Short mmCIF file of C-alpha atoms and ligand atoms in Angstrom, two decimals:
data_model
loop_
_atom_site.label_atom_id
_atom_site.label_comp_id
_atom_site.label_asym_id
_atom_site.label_seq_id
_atom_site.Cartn_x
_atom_site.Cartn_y
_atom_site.Cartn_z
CA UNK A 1 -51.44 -16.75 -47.86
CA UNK A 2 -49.85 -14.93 -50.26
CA UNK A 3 -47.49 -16.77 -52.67
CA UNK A 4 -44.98 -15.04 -55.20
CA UNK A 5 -46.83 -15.84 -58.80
CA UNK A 6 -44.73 -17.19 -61.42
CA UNK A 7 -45.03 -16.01 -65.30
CA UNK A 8 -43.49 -18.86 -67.31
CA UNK A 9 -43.37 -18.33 -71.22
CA UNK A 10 -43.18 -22.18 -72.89
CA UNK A 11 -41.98 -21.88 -76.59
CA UNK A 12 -42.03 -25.50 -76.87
CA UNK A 13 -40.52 -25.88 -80.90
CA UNK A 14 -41.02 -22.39 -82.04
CA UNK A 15 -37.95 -19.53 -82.61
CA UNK A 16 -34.78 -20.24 -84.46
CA UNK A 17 -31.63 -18.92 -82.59
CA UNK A 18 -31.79 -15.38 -83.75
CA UNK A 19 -35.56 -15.22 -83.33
CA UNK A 20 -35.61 -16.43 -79.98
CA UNK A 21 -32.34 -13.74 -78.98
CA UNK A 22 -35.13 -10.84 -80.59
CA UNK A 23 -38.01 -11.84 -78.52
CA UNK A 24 -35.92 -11.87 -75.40
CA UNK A 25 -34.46 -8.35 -76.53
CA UNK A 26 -38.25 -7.13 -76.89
CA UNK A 27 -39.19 -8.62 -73.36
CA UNK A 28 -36.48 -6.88 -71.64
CA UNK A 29 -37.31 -3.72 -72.91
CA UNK A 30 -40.94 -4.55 -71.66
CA UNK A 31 -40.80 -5.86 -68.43
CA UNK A 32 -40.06 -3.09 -66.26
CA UNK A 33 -37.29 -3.82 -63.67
CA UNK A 34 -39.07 -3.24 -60.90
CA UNK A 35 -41.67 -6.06 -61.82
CA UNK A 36 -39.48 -8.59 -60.76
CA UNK A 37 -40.01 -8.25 -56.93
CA UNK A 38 -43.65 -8.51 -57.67
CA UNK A 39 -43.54 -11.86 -60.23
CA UNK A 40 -41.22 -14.29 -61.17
CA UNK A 41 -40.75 -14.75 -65.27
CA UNK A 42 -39.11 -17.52 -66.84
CA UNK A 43 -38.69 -18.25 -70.66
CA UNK A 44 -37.93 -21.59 -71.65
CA UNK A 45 -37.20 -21.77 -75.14
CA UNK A 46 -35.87 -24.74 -77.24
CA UNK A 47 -32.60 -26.05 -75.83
CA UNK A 48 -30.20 -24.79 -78.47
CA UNK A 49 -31.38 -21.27 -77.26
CA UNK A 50 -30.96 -21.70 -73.67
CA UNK A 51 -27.59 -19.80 -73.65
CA UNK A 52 -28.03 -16.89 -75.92
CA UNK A 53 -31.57 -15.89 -73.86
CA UNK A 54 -29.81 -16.48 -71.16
CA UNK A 55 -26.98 -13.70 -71.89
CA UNK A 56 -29.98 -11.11 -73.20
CA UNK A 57 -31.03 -11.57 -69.91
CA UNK A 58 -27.50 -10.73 -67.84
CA UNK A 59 -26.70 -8.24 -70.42
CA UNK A 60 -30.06 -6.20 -69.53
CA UNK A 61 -30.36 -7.15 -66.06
CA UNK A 62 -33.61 -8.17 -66.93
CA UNK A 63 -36.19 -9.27 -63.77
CA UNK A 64 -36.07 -12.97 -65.90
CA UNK A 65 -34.65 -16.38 -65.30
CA UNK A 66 -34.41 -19.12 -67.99
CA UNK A 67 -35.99 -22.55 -67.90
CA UNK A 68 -35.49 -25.91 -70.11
CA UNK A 69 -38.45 -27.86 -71.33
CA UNK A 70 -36.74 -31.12 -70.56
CA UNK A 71 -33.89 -32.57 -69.32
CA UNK A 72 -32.40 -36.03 -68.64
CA UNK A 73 -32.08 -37.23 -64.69
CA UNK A 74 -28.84 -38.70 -65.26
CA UNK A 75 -25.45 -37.18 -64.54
CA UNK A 76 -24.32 -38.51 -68.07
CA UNK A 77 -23.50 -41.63 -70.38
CA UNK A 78 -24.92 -42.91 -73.42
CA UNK A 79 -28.18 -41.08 -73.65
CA UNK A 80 -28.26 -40.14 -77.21
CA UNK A 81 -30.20 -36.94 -77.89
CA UNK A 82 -30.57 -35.95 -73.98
CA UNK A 83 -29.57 -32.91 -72.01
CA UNK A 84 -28.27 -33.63 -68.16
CA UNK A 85 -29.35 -31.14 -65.55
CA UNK A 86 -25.43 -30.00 -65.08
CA UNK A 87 -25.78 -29.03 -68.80
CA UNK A 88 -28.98 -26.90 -68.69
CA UNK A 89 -27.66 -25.55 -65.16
CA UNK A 90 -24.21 -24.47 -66.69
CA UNK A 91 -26.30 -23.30 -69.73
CA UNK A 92 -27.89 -20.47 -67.02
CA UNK A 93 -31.06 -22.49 -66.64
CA UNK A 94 -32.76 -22.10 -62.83
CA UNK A 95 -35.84 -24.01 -63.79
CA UNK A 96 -36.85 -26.79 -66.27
CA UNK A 97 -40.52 -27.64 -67.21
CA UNK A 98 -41.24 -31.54 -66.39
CA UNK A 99 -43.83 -33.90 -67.30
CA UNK A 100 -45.95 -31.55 -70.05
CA UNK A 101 -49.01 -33.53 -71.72
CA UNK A 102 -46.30 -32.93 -74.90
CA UNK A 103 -43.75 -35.36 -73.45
CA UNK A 104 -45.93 -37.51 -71.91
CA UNK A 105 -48.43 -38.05 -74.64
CA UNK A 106 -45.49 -38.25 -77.88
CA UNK A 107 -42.89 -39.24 -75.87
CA UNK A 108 -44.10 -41.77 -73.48
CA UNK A 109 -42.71 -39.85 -70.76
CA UNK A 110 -43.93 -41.60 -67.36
CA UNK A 111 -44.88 -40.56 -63.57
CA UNK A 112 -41.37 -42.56 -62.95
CA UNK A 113 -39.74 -40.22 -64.85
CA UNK A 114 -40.67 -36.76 -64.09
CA UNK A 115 -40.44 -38.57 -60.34
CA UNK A 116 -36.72 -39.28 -61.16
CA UNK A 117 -36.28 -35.66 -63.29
CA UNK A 118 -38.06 -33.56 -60.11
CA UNK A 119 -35.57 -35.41 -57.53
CA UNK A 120 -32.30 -35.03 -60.02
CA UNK A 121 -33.30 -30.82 -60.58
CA UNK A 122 -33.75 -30.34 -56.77
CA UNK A 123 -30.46 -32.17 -56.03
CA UNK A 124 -28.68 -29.26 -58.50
CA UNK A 125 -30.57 -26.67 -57.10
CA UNK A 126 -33.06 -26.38 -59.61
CA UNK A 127 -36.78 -25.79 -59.81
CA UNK A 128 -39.19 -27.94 -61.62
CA UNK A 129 -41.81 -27.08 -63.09
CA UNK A 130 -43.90 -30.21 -62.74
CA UNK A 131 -47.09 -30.76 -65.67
CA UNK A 132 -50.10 -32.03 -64.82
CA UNK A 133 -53.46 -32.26 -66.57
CA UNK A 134 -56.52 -34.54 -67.45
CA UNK A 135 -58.14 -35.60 -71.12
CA UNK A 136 -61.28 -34.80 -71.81
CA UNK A 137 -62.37 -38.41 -71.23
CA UNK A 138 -61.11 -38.30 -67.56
CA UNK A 139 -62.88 -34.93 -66.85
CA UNK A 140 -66.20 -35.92 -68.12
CA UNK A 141 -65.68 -39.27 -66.19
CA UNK A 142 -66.20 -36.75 -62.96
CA UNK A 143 -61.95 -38.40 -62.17
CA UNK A 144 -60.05 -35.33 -62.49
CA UNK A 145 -59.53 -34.28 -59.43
CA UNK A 146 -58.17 -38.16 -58.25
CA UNK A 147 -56.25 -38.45 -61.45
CA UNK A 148 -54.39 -34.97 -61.17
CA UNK A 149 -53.35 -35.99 -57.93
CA UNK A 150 -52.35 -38.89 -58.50
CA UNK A 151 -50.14 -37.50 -60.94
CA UNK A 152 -48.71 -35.10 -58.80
CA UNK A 153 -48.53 -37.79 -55.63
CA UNK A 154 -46.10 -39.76 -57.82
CA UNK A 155 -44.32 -36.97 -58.95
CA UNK A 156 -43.18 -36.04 -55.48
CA UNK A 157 -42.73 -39.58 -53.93
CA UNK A 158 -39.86 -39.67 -51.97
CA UNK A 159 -38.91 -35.65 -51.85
CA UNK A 160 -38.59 -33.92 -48.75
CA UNK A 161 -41.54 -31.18 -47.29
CA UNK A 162 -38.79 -28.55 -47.56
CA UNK A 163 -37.92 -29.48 -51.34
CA UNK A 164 -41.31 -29.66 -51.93
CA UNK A 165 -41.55 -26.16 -51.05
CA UNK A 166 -39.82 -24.60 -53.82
CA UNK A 167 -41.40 -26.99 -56.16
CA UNK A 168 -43.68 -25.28 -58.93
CA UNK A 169 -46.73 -27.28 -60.35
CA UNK A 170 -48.53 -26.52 -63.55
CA UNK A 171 -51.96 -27.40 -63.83
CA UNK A 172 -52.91 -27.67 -67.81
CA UNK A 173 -56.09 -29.50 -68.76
CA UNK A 174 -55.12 -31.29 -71.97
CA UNK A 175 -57.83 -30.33 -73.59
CA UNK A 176 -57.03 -26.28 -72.92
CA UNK A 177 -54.20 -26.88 -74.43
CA UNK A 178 -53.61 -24.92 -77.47
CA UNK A 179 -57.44 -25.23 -78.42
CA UNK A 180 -58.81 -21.96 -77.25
CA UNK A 181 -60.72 -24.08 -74.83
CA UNK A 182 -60.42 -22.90 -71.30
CA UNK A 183 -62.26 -24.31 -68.18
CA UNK A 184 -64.06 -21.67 -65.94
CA UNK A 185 -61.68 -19.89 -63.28
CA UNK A 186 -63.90 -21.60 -60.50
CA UNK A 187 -63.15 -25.12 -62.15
CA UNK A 188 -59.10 -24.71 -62.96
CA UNK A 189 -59.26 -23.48 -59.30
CA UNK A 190 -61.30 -26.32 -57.45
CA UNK A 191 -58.27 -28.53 -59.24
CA UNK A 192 -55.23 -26.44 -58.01
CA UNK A 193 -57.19 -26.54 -54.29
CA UNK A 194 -57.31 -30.78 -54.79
CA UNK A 195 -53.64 -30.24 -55.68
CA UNK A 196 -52.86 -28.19 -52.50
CA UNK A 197 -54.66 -30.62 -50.53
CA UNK A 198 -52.97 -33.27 -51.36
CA UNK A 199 -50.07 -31.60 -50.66
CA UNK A 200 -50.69 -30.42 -47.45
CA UNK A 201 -51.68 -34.21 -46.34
CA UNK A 202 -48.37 -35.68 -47.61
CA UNK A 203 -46.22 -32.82 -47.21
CA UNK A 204 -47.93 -30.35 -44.23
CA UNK A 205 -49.54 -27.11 -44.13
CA UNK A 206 -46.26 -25.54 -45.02
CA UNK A 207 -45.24 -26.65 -48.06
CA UNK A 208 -48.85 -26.57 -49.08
CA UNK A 209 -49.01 -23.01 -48.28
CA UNK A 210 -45.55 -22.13 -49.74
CA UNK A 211 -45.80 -24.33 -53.09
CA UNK A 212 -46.54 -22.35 -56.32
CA UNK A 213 -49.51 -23.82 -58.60
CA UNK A 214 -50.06 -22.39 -62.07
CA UNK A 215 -52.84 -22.87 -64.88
CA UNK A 216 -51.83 -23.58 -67.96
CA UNK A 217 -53.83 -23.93 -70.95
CA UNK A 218 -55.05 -21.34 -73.75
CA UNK A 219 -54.23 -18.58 -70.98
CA UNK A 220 -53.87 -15.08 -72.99
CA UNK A 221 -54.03 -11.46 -71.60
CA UNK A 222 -58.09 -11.37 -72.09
CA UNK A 223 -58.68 -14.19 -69.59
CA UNK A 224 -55.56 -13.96 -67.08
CA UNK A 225 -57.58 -11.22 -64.71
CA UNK A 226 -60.02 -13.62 -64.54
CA UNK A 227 -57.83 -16.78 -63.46
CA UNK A 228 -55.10 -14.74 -61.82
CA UNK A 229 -56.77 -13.79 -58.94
CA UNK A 230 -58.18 -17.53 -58.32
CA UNK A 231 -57.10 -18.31 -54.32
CA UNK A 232 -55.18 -21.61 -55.83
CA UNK A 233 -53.46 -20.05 -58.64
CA UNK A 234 -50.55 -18.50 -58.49
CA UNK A 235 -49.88 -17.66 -62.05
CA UNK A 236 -49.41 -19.17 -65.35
CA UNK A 237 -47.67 -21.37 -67.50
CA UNK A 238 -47.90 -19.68 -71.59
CA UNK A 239 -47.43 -21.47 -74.67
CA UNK A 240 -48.65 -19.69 -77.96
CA UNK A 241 -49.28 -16.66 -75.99
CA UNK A 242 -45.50 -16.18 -74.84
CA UNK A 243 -44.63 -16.65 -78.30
CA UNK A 244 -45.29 -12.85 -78.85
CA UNK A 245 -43.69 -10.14 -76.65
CA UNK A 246 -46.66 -7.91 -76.06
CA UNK A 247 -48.93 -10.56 -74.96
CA UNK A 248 -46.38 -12.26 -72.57
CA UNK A 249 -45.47 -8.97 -71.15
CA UNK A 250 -49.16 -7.85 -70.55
CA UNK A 251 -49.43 -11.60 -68.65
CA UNK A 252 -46.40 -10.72 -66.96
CA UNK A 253 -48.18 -7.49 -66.05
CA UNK A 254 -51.28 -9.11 -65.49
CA UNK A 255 -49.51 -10.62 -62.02
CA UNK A 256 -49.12 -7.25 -60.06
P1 PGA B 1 -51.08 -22.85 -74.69
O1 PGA B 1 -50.00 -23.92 -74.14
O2 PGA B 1 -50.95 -21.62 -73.83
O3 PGA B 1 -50.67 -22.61 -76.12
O4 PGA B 1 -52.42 -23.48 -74.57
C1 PGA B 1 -49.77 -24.08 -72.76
C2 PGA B 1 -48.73 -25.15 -72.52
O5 PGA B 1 -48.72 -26.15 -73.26
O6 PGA B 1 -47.90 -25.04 -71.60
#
């Protein structure tokens, strides 16, 4: 089956406003136009810079869409500090990271929650981009296959097969995360295929076949070709390595 891979550049806190404006600039003169029917990109950069990137992007034409790295399920009220999906939508956003080790290890965020953020994103129209990942304690308990899952079974309680669809997971061992520490293709892959399973027996075949699952996790342009053509992986999800243009672009490159 073959699936539609998905390049996603997380800045997490990194680029102030004109910073984040350049390295859009430099992506859109890198990514060729016609790259877009083979890969979907999406930067999400810090909130504040949602808008400018986004109008790079129109300006250019750019084969790019723009994600948020958070957002708040409610419509709006006294939520001091949050962002409501109507904002990032208005903002140009089409997809918005959920659940990343980040907010769930320093900010306490909960299955609950990215449950409640995945069902408010699809509602608008929105794609998440749903985090998952073990510790290094789970994984050498032998539990991350059960553990992952069970992450991603509460994440999707309650949403229907053909939401489910359009979802996008990211699979991101904690312990690949910005360490330089990867797991071997084989291994990142047996999890995505636990993922997919699980899918298929709460969702169907369909949605298991159509739903997007990327690794995440020290990925850089010297080990994509090995992960990127992994049966269960359908691209990746970039932190330091989307922080430059040339490395992002030669991921994005990397998916055709
Ligand atoms: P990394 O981050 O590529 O820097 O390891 C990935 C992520 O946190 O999404």
């Amino acid at each position: 089956m073959k699936r539609k891979p998905v390049m996603a550049g997380n800045w997490k806190m990194n680029k102030n406003n004109s910073e984040a404006v350049n390295l859009a600039q430099q992506l859109c003169y890198k990514v060729e136009p016609e790259w877009g029917r083979e890969v979907d990109v999406v930067l999400c950069p810090p909130a504040v810079d949602i808008k400018s990137v986004c109008n790079v992007i129109a300006f250019d034409k750019a084969p790019m869409s723009v994600g948020a790295q958070n957002v708040h399920w409610e419509e709006s009220g006294a939520y001091t500090g949050e962002i409501s999906v109507g904002m990032i939508k208005e903002a140009g956003c089409k997809y918005c990271i959920i659940g990343h080790s980040e907010r769930r290890e320093m900010f306490g965020e909960t299955d609950e929650d990215v449950n409640r953020k995945a069902k408010a994103l699809i509602a608008a129209g929105l794609t998440p981009i749903i985090c998952c990942g073990e510790t290094l304690e789970t994984r050498d308990a032998g539990l991350t296959n059960s553990f992952v899952c069970n992450q991603i079974v509460k994440a999707l309680a309650g949403i229907a097969a053909s939401d489910v669809e359009r979802v996008v997971i990211a699979y991101e061992p904690i312990w690949a995360i910005g360490t330089g520490r990867v797991p071997t293709p084989e291994a990142a892959d047996e999890v995505c295929a636990a993922i997919r399973s699980t899918i298929a027996q709460l969702f169907g075949q369909r949605a298991a076949d159509q739903i997007r699952i990327l690794y995440g996790g020290s990925m850089k342009p010297e080990n994509a070709k090995f992960f990127l053509p992994m049966p269960n992986i359908d691209g990746g999800l970039i932190g330091g390595a989307s922080l430059k243009a040339d490395s992002f672009a030669a991921l994005v490159q990397a998916c055709l």
